[in-house]
Amino acid sequence: MPSPRERWHSRTAFIMAAIGSAVGLGNVWRFPYVAYQSGGGAFLIPYFTALFTAGIPMLILEMGIGQRLQRGAPGAFAAIRPKLEWFGWWAAGLSAAIVIYYSTILAWSWVYLWHSLDVAWAGDVEGFYAREVLHKSAGPGELGAPVWPLVLGMALTWLSIYLILRRGVRNVSKVVMVTVPLPLVLLAVLLARGLTLPGSADGIRYYLTPDFAMLGDWRIWLRAYGQIFFSLSLASGVMIGYGSYLGRRAEITNSALITAFANCGTSFFAGFAVFSMLGYLAQVQGLPVPDVTDSGTGLAFVTYPMAIAKLPALQAAIGVVFFITLLTLGIDSAFALQEAFTTGLHDKWRLAPEKLARVFVLVAFPVSLIFTTRGGFYWFDIVDKWVCDFGLVAAGLGQSLIVGWLYDVRDFRAYLNGISEVRLGAWWVWALRVVTPAVLVVILVMNLKAEIEATYEGYPRWATSAGGWGTLVLFAVLGWFLWRARGRREAA
Ligand code: PHE
């Protein structure tokens, strides 16, 4: 007798977990910057267009297919066509790749949390990041030894993930009740601090002043689609895996809408917290706001800490709040990613959650140590770029084509309408069949073209081939083995 599938505690728990996965570092250090750079307030137009024509349709598809087929990505695609199991493993493999490097950012955040206590970066913020924290080498060719505080941060991260996942989805149901609201409260604290500083209004003005002329540049539209995809955790098997732990009559469409709006609302809100602080920093330094604006790791580990060091009071407290915000934002995205992969293993081999969590962490932790070495930053940067800009985009493309054209998507729509609070119109089918794949093809081609013209960040070709393409191929091969391996169901 197979044991019954694990279930979420409640509908709220499912929605919270989905929001936890979607709301992550991308909302804080990517959205505000992309918005500011792409027309400010006017960026909301391409952003919402991307949300409605691709993001929400895909999210409904992923949650719905997981719920209907009661399996994670590999099993779900196998149910559509047996050979597609390989594709499902590849998508889920991308989530394994992401969690392995995403954990690096959490490791850095632990280290900064520690240094917040005495605002150790004050003075030379950039030098502190590169030399004291990363011990950055000259390039990817010079790996060097692991930096031990980073190893410690990495160990704390994986230990947290293990402790949360070892009791499976029921435990995740409880954890997300803390890790989802807490960063929102902390962001509100940061916003309150930011808004009461001189210069904050200038920062916010830069963030939101609409520049409608920029909407004529079609690259801005592509950027909006890219941001929506990453932010909603699409194409990585995460939402399929989470959907698979829903009961058979569970509501889908409205849950997806709630998740999407909560995520985008958080991004918009985070922009105020970030830009009010940047406005202050600009004022203190006597520079225009654009000169202190940064995205990605630079924002979180250089620019924002720089502003903290310039605060008139409570520097350590705000530092602690900021890095706990990053940690709580990131941790539920991290364990969702791991769960996406291990759900596939569970479906095929009926392994217990504790064992899956243990084995995964025991393999992933040593691998992730590459990113704690002195050259680790460069490899982190390369893997991130390739997995997101090529891997996730290709997986999203495959997924929309497979479900749009090989699966009876009209019947699927009727199924969803039978269980959901909101009715899906025929537009949904066409968003999946035509709009999403068309946009993703263009993004993929553009990214490839840019890469052929000049290697990313000027890294040597051998490094981007090994770290970037190598990672994608490695997971394709791993997916092939997992697909060919005999599962419990077939063996029995
Ligand atoms: N959505 C997360 C963020 O915004 C990142 C993520 C991508 C998580 C893909 C899971 C899967 O940070």
Coordinates of C-alpha atoms and ligand atoms in Angstrom, one line a residue:
M1 CA 0.0 0.0 0.0
P2 CA 1.6 3.3 -1.0
S3 CA 1.2 5.9 1.8
P4 CA -1.1 8.8 0.9
R5 CA 0.5 11.9 -0.6
E6 CA 1.5 14.6 1.8
R7 CA -0.8 17.6 2.1
W8 CA -0.7 21.3 2.9
H9 CA -2.2 22.1 6.3
S10 CA -4.7 24.5 4.7
R11 CA -5.3 26.5 1.6
T12 CA -3.6 29.5 3.4
A13 CA -0.5 27.4 4.0
F14 CA -0.3 26.6 0.3
I15 CA -0.7 30.2 -0.8
M16 CA 1.8 31.4 1.8
A17 CA 4.3 28.8 0.6
A18 CA 3.8 29.9 -3.0
I19 CA 4.2 33.5 -2.0
G20 CA 7.3 32.6 0.1
S21 CA 8.9 31.1 -3.0
A22 CA 8.0 33.9 -5.3
V23 CA 8.9 36.7 -2.9
G24 CA 12.7 36.6 -2.6
L25 CA 15.8 38.5 -3.2
G26 CA 14.6 39.3 -6.7
N27 CA 11.9 41.6 -5.3
V28 CA 14.3 43.7 -3.3
W29 CA 17.5 44.0 -5.3
R30 CA 16.2 43.5 -8.9
F31 CA 12.8 44.9 -9.3
P32 CA 13.4 48.5 -8.0
Y33 CA 16.5 48.8 -10.1
V34 CA 15.0 47.4 -13.3
A35 CA 11.9 49.6 -12.8
Y36 CA 14.0 52.7 -12.2
Q37 CA 16.2 52.0 -15.3
S38 CA 13.3 51.1 -17.6
G39 CA 11.1 54.1 -17.4
G40 CA 10.3 54.4 -13.7
G41 CA 6.5 54.6 -13.2
A42 CA 6.0 53.9 -16.9
F43 CA 7.6 50.5 -16.4
L44 CA 4.5 49.4 -14.7
I45 CA 2.8 49.2 -18.1
P46 CA 5.1 46.5 -19.6
Y47 CA 5.4 44.9 -16.2
F48 CA 1.7 44.4 -15.9
T49 CA 1.4 43.4 -19.5
A50 CA 4.0 40.7 -18.9
L51 CA 2.2 39.7 -15.7
F52 CA -1.2 39.2 -17.4
T53 CA 0.0 37.7 -20.8
A54 CA 2.6 35.3 -19.5
G55 CA 3.2 35.3 -15.7
I56 CA -0.3 34.6 -14.5
P57 CA -1.2 32.2 -17.3
M58 CA 2.0 30.2 -16.5
L59 CA 1.5 30.3 -12.8
I60 CA -2.0 28.9 -13.2
L61 CA -0.7 26.2 -15.6
E62 CA 2.0 25.1 -13.1
M63 CA -0.1 25.0 -10.0
G64 CA -2.9 23.4 -12.0
I65 CA -0.9 20.7 -13.6
G66 CA 0.8 19.8 -10.3
Q67 CA -2.6 19.5 -8.6
R68 CA -4.3 17.6 -11.4
L69 CA -1.6 15.1 -11.9
Q70 CA -0.5 14.9 -8.3
R71 CA 3.2 14.8 -9.1
G72 CA 6.2 17.1 -9.3
A73 CA 7.6 18.2 -12.6
P74 CA 9.2 15.0 -13.8
G75 CA 6.2 12.8 -13.1
A76 CA 3.8 15.4 -14.5
F77 CA 5.6 15.7 -17.8
A78 CA 5.9 11.9 -17.9
A79 CA 2.1 11.7 -17.6
I80 CA 1.8 13.9 -20.6
R81 CA 4.3 11.9 -22.7
P82 CA 6.6 9.3 -21.1
K83 CA 9.7 10.6 -22.9
L84 CA 9.0 14.1 -21.5
E85 CA 10.0 12.9 -18.1
W86 CA 13.5 13.8 -19.1
F87 CA 12.4 17.4 -19.7
G88 CA 10.8 17.5 -16.3
W89 CA 14.0 16.3 -14.7
W90 CA 15.9 19.0 -16.5
A91 CA 13.6 21.8 -15.3
A92 CA 13.6 20.4 -11.7
G93 CA 17.4 20.1 -12.1
L94 CA 17.6 23.8 -12.7
S95 CA 16.0 24.4 -9.4
A96 CA 18.7 22.2 -7.8
A97 CA 21.3 24.3 -9.5
I98 CA 19.7 27.5 -8.4
V99 CA 19.4 26.5 -4.7
I100 CA 23.1 25.6 -4.8
Y101 CA 24.2 29.1 -5.8
Y102 CA 21.3 31.0 -4.2
S103 CA 22.6 29.6 -0.9
T104 CA 25.7 31.6 -1.5
I105 CA 23.8 34.9 -1.1
L106 CA 22.4 33.6 2.1
A107 CA 25.9 32.7 3.3
W108 CA 27.0 36.3 2.6
S109 CA 24.0 37.6 4.4
W110 CA 24.9 35.6 7.6
V111 CA 28.4 37.0 7.5
Y112 CA 27.0 40.6 7.1
L113 CA 24.5 40.0 9.9
W114 CA 27.5 39.2 12.1
H115 CA 29.4 42.3 11.0
S116 CA 26.3 44.5 11.5
L117 CA 26.8 44.3 15.2
D118 CA 29.7 46.8 14.9
V119 CA 29.0 48.1 11.4
A120 CA 32.4 46.7 10.4
W121 CA 32.1 47.8 6.8
A122 CA 32.0 51.6 7.7
G123 CA 34.8 53.4 5.9
D124 CA 35.6 51.4 2.9
V125 CA 32.4 49.6 2.0
E126 CA 33.5 48.3 -1.3
G127 CA 36.9 47.1 -0.1
F128 CA 35.2 45.4 2.8
Y129 CA 33.0 43.4 0.5
A130 CA 35.7 42.4 -1.9
R131 CA 38.6 41.9 0.5
E132 CA 37.3 41.2 4.0
V133 CA 34.2 39.2 3.1
L134 CA 34.8 37.6 -0.3
H135 CA 38.6 37.6 -0.3
K136 CA 38.1 37.9 -4.0
S137 CA 40.8 36.6 -6.3
A138 CA 41.8 38.1 -9.6
G139 CA 39.5 36.0 -11.8
P140 CA 37.7 32.7 -12.2
G141 CA 40.9 30.9 -13.0
E142 CA 42.2 31.5 -9.5
L143 CA 39.9 29.5 -7.2
G144 CA 42.0 29.5 -4.0
A145 CA 40.8 28.0 -0.7
P146 CA 37.4 28.3 0.8
V147 CA 37.0 31.4 3.0
W148 CA 36.0 30.0 6.3
P149 CA 33.3 32.6 7.5
L150 CA 31.6 32.0 4.2
V151 CA 31.8 28.2 4.8
L152 CA 30.2 28.8 8.2
G153 CA 27.4 30.9 6.6
M154 CA 26.9 28.2 4.0
A155 CA 26.7 25.5 6.7
L156 CA 24.1 27.6 8.6
T157 CA 22.0 28.0 5.4
W158 CA 22.0 24.3 4.6
L159 CA 21.3 23.3 8.2
S160 CA 18.3 25.6 8.2
I161 CA 17.0 24.1 4.9
Y162 CA 17.5 20.6 6.3
L163 CA 15.7 21.3 9.5
I164 CA 12.8 22.8 7.7
L165 CA 12.4 20.2 5.0
R166 CA 13.1 17.0 7.0
R167 CA 9.5 16.9 8.2
G168 CA 8.1 17.5 4.8
V169 CA 5.3 19.8 3.5
R170 CA 3.4 19.8 6.8
N171 CA 6.3 21.5 8.4
V172 CA 6.8 23.9 5.6
S173 CA 3.1 24.9 6.2
K174 CA 4.1 26.1 9.6
V175 CA 7.5 27.7 8.7
V176 CA 6.0 29.9 6.0
M177 CA 3.6 31.5 8.5
V178 CA 6.7 33.2 9.9
T179 CA 9.1 33.5 6.9
V180 CA 6.5 35.2 4.7
P181 CA 5.1 38.0 7.0
L182 CA 8.3 38.7 8.8
P183 CA 10.3 40.2 6.0
L184 CA 7.3 42.3 5.1
V185 CA 7.2 43.8 8.6
L186 CA 11.0 44.3 8.5
L187 CA 10.7 46.0 5.1
A188 CA 8.1 48.4 6.6
V189 CA 10.6 49.2 9.4
L190 CA 13.3 50.0 6.8
L191 CA 10.8 52.1 4.8
A192 CA 9.9 54.0 8.0
R193 CA 13.5 54.7 8.6
G194 CA 14.2 55.6 5.0
L195 CA 11.2 58.0 4.6
T196 CA 12.2 60.0 7.7
L197 CA 15.7 60.8 6.3
P198 CA 16.5 63.9 4.2
G199 CA 16.7 63.3 0.5
S200 CA 14.4 60.3 0.6
A201 CA 11.8 62.1 -1.6
D202 CA 14.4 62.6 -4.3
G203 CA 15.1 58.9 -4.3
I204 CA 11.5 58.0 -4.6
R205 CA 11.0 60.5 -7.3
Y206 CA 13.8 58.8 -9.3
Y207 CA 12.2 55.4 -8.8
L208 CA 8.8 56.5 -10.0
T209 CA 9.0 59.4 -12.4
P210 CA 7.5 57.9 -15.5
D211 CA 9.4 58.2 -18.8
F212 CA 6.9 57.1 -21.4
A213 CA 9.4 57.5 -24.2
M214 CA 11.3 54.5 -23.0
L215 CA 8.3 52.3 -23.7
G216 CA 9.2 52.6 -27.4
D217 CA 12.3 50.5 -26.7
W218 CA 11.2 46.9 -27.1
R219 CA 14.1 45.6 -24.9
I220 CA 12.3 47.2 -21.9
W221 CA 9.4 44.9 -22.7
L222 CA 11.6 41.9 -22.8
R223 CA 13.1 42.9 -19.5
A224 CA 9.6 43.0 -18.0
Y225 CA 9.0 39.5 -19.1
G226 CA 12.3 38.3 -17.7
Q227 CA 11.6 39.9 -14.4
I228 CA 8.1 38.4 -14.1
F229 CA 9.4 34.9 -14.9
F230 CA 12.2 34.9 -12.3
S231 CA 10.1 36.7 -9.7
L232 CA 7.2 34.3 -9.9
S233 CA 9.6 31.3 -9.6
L234 CA 8.3 29.9 -12.9
A235 CA 9.8 27.2 -15.2
S236 CA 11.8 25.6 -12.4
G237 CA 9.3 23.0 -11.3
V238 CA 8.7 24.8 -8.0
M239 CA 5.1 25.7 -8.5
I240 CA 4.3 22.3 -10.0
G241 CA 5.8 20.6 -7.0
Y242 CA 3.9 22.8 -4.6
G243 CA 0.7 22.3 -6.5
S244 CA 1.1 18.5 -6.3
Y245 CA 0.6 18.6 -2.5
L246 CA -2.9 20.1 -2.9
G247 CA -5.9 18.0 -2.6
R248 CA -7.8 17.0 -5.7
R249 CA -10.6 19.5 -5.3
A250 CA -8.4 22.4 -4.3
E251 CA -9.0 25.8 -5.8
I252 CA -6.3 26.9 -8.3
T253 CA -6.9 30.0 -10.4
N254 CA -7.7 32.5 -7.6
S255 CA -4.8 31.1 -5.5
A256 CA -2.5 31.8 -8.4
L257 CA -3.9 35.4 -8.7
I258 CA -3.4 36.0 -5.0
T259 CA 0.2 34.7 -5.2
A260 CA 1.0 36.9 -8.2
F261 CA -0.4 40.1 -6.8
A262 CA 1.2 39.6 -3.4
N263 CA 4.5 39.1 -5.1
C264 CA 4.3 42.1 -7.4
G265 CA 2.9 44.2 -4.6
T266 CA 5.9 43.3 -2.5
S267 CA 8.3 44.3 -5.3
F268 CA 6.7 47.7 -5.6
F269 CA 6.7 48.2 -1.9
A270 CA 10.4 47.2 -1.6
G271 CA 11.2 49.8 -4.2
F272 CA 10.2 52.5 -1.7
A273 CA 12.3 51.1 1.1
V274 CA 15.3 50.8 -1.2
F275 CA 15.0 54.2 -3.0
S276 CA 14.2 56.3 0.1
M277 CA 17.5 55.1 1.4
L278 CA 19.4 55.7 -1.8
G279 CA 18.0 59.2 -1.9
Y280 CA 19.5 59.8 1.5
L281 CA 22.8 58.3 0.5
A282 CA 22.9 60.6 -2.6
Q283 CA 22.2 63.6 -0.5
V284 CA 24.9 62.8 2.1
Q285 CA 27.4 62.3 -0.7
G286 CA 26.3 65.2 -2.7
L287 CA 25.8 63.0 -5.8
P288 CA 22.8 62.6 -8.1
V289 CA 20.7 59.5 -7.2
P290 CA 21.7 57.6 -10.4
D291 CA 25.3 57.6 -9.2
V292 CA 24.5 55.6 -6.1
T293 CA 22.0 53.2 -7.7
D294 CA 23.0 49.6 -8.1
S295 CA 21.4 46.3 -8.5
G296 CA 22.1 42.7 -7.5
T297 CA 24.7 41.9 -5.0
G298 CA 26.1 45.4 -5.2
L299 CA 22.9 46.9 -3.9
A300 CA 22.6 44.6 -0.9
F301 CA 26.3 44.3 0.1
V302 CA 27.7 47.7 -0.9
T303 CA 25.3 50.5 -1.6
Y304 CA 22.7 49.7 1.1
P305 CA 25.4 49.1 3.8
M306 CA 27.0 52.3 2.8
A307 CA 23.8 54.2 3.5
I308 CA 23.5 52.3 6.8
A309 CA 27.0 53.5 7.8
K310 CA 25.9 57.1 7.2
L311 CA 22.9 57.0 9.4
P312 CA 22.8 59.4 12.3
A313 CA 21.8 56.7 14.8
L314 CA 20.9 53.1 15.2
Q315 CA 23.2 51.9 12.5
A316 CA 23.7 48.4 13.9
A317 CA 20.0 47.9 14.5
I318 CA 19.1 48.9 10.9
G319 CA 21.9 46.6 9.7
V320 CA 20.6 43.7 11.6
V321 CA 17.0 44.3 10.4
F322 CA 18.2 44.6 6.8
F323 CA 20.2 41.3 6.8
I324 CA 17.5 39.4 8.6
T325 CA 15.1 40.7 5.9
L326 CA 17.4 39.2 3.3
L327 CA 17.7 35.9 5.1
T328 CA 14.0 35.5 5.7
L329 CA 13.2 36.6 2.1
G330 CA 15.7 34.1 0.7
I331 CA 15.2 31.0 2.9
D332 CA 11.7 30.2 1.7
S333 CA 12.7 30.6 -1.9
A334 CA 15.7 28.3 -1.2
F335 CA 13.7 25.4 0.4
A336 CA 11.0 25.7 -2.3
L337 CA 13.7 25.1 -4.9
Q338 CA 15.1 22.1 -3.1
E339 CA 11.6 20.7 -2.6
A340 CA 10.9 21.1 -6.4
F341 CA 13.8 18.6 -7.1
T342 CA 13.2 16.2 -4.2
T343 CA 9.5 16.0 -5.0
G344 CA 10.5 14.4 -8.3
L345 CA 12.7 11.9 -6.4
H346 CA 9.9 11.2 -3.9
D347 CA 7.4 10.5 -6.7
K348 CA 9.7 8.0 -8.4
W349 CA 11.3 6.3 -5.4
R350 CA 8.9 6.9 -2.6
L351 CA 11.6 8.2 -0.3
A352 CA 10.7 9.7 3.0
P353 CA 11.1 13.5 3.4
E354 CA 13.8 13.2 6.1
K355 CA 15.9 11.0 3.9
L356 CA 15.5 13.2 0.8
A357 CA 16.4 16.3 2.7
R358 CA 19.4 14.7 4.3
V359 CA 20.8 13.2 1.1
F360 CA 20.2 16.4 -0.9
V361 CA 21.9 18.6 1.6
L362 CA 24.8 16.1 2.0
V363 CA 25.5 16.3 -1.7
A364 CA 24.6 20.0 -2.3
F365 CA 26.5 21.5 0.6
P366 CA 30.0 20.3 -0.5
V367 CA 29.2 21.3 -4.1
S368 CA 28.2 24.8 -2.9
L369 CA 31.6 25.2 -1.2
I370 CA 32.9 26.1 -4.7
F371 CA 31.2 29.5 -4.3
T372 CA 32.9 30.1 -0.9
T373 CA 36.3 30.0 -2.4
R374 CA 38.2 33.2 -3.3
G375 CA 37.3 32.8 -7.0
G376 CA 33.8 31.7 -6.0
F377 CA 32.2 35.0 -6.7
Y378 CA 32.9 34.8 -10.4
W379 CA 31.5 31.2 -10.7
F380 CA 28.4 32.3 -8.8
D381 CA 27.9 35.2 -11.3
I382 CA 28.4 32.9 -14.3
V383 CA 26.1 30.1 -13.1
D384 CA 23.4 32.6 -12.1
K385 CA 23.5 34.3 -15.5
W386 CA 23.3 31.0 -17.5
V387 CA 20.7 29.2 -15.4
C388 CA 18.4 32.2 -15.4
D389 CA 18.9 33.7 -18.8
F390 CA 19.2 30.5 -20.8
G391 CA 18.0 27.7 -18.6
L392 CA 14.8 29.1 -17.1
V393 CA 13.9 30.8 -20.4
A394 CA 14.4 27.6 -22.4
A395 CA 12.5 25.5 -19.7
G396 CA 9.6 28.0 -19.8
L397 CA 9.5 27.8 -23.6
G398 CA 9.4 24.0 -23.5
Q399 CA 6.8 24.0 -20.9
S400 CA 4.4 26.4 -22.6
L401 CA 4.8 24.5 -25.9
I402 CA 4.3 21.1 -24.3
V403 CA 1.2 22.0 -22.3
G404 CA -0.1 24.3 -24.9
W405 CA 0.2 21.9 -27.8
L406 CA 0.6 18.4 -26.6
Y407 CA -1.8 18.4 -23.7
D408 CA -5.5 18.9 -24.1
V409 CA -5.4 22.4 -22.8
R410 CA -9.1 23.2 -23.5
D411 CA -10.1 20.2 -21.4
F412 CA -7.6 21.4 -18.8
R413 CA -9.3 24.8 -18.8
A414 CA -12.7 23.2 -18.2
Y415 CA -11.1 21.2 -15.4
L416 CA -9.7 24.4 -13.7
N417 CA -13.0 26.2 -14.2
G418 CA -14.8 23.4 -12.4
I419 CA -12.7 23.7 -9.3
S420 CA -11.8 27.4 -9.2
E421 CA -13.4 30.6 -7.9
V422 CA -12.4 32.6 -11.0
R423 CA -13.3 31.5 -14.5
L424 CA -10.5 31.3 -17.1
G425 CA -11.5 32.6 -20.6
A426 CA -10.2 31.3 -23.9
W427 CA -7.5 34.1 -23.7
W428 CA -5.6 31.8 -21.3
V429 CA -5.2 29.1 -23.9
W430 CA -3.8 31.6 -26.4
A431 CA -1.6 33.3 -23.9
L432 CA 0.1 29.9 -23.3
R433 CA 0.1 28.7 -26.9
V434 CA 1.3 31.8 -28.6
V435 CA 2.2 34.8 -26.5
T436 CA 4.4 33.1 -23.9
P437 CA 6.4 31.0 -26.4
A438 CA 6.8 33.8 -28.8
V439 CA 8.2 36.2 -26.2
L440 CA 10.5 33.5 -24.7
V441 CA 11.9 32.7 -28.1
V442 CA 12.8 36.3 -28.7
I443 CA 14.4 36.6 -25.2
L444 CA 16.4 33.4 -25.8
V445 CA 17.7 34.6 -29.2
M446 CA 18.6 38.0 -27.9
N447 CA 20.5 36.6 -25.0
L448 CA 22.4 34.2 -27.2
K449 CA 23.2 37.0 -29.6
A450 CA 24.5 39.3 -26.9
E451 CA 26.6 36.4 -25.6
I452 CA 28.1 35.6 -29.0
E453 CA 29.0 39.3 -29.5
A454 CA 30.8 39.7 -26.2
T455 CA 31.2 37.3 -23.3
Y456 CA 29.3 38.1 -20.2
E457 CA 31.2 40.6 -18.0
G458 CA 34.3 39.9 -20.1
Y459 CA 34.9 36.5 -18.5
P460 CA 37.2 34.2 -20.5
R461 CA 35.3 31.8 -22.8
W462 CA 36.5 28.7 -21.1
A463 CA 35.0 29.9 -17.8
T464 CA 31.6 30.7 -19.2
S465 CA 31.6 27.5 -21.2
A466 CA 32.5 25.4 -18.2
G467 CA 30.4 27.2 -15.6
G468 CA 27.5 28.3 -17.8
W469 CA 26.9 25.8 -20.6
G470 CA 28.6 23.1 -18.4
T471 CA 26.0 23.5 -15.7
L472 CA 23.1 23.3 -18.1
V473 CA 24.6 20.2 -19.9
L474 CA 25.4 18.5 -16.5
F475 CA 21.8 18.7 -15.4
A476 CA 20.6 17.5 -18.8
V477 CA 22.8 14.4 -18.4
L478 CA 21.7 13.9 -14.8
G479 CA 18.1 14.2 -15.9
W480 CA 18.7 11.6 -18.5
F481 CA 20.0 9.1 -15.9
L482 CA 17.2 9.9 -13.5
W483 CA 14.7 9.4 -16.3
R484 CA 16.2 6.0 -17.4
A485 CA 16.5 4.7 -13.8
R486 CA 13.9 2.3 -12.7
G487 CA 11.5 3.8 -10.2
R488 CA 9.7 2.0 -7.4
R489 CA 6.4 2.1 -9.2
E490 CA 7.7 0.3 -12.3
A491 CA 9.8 -2.1 -10.2
A492 CA 6.9 -3.2 -8.0
Ligands
PHE1 N1 11.4 34.1 -7.1 C1 12.6 34.2 -6.4 C2 13.1 35.6 -6.2 O1 12.4 36.5 -6.6 C3 13.7 33.4 -7.0 C4 13.3 32.0 -7.5 C5 13.4 31.7 -8.9 C6 12.9 31.1 -6.6 C7 13.0 30.5 -9.3 C8 12.5 29.9 -7.0 C9 12.6 29.6 -8.4 O2 14.1 35.8 -5.6

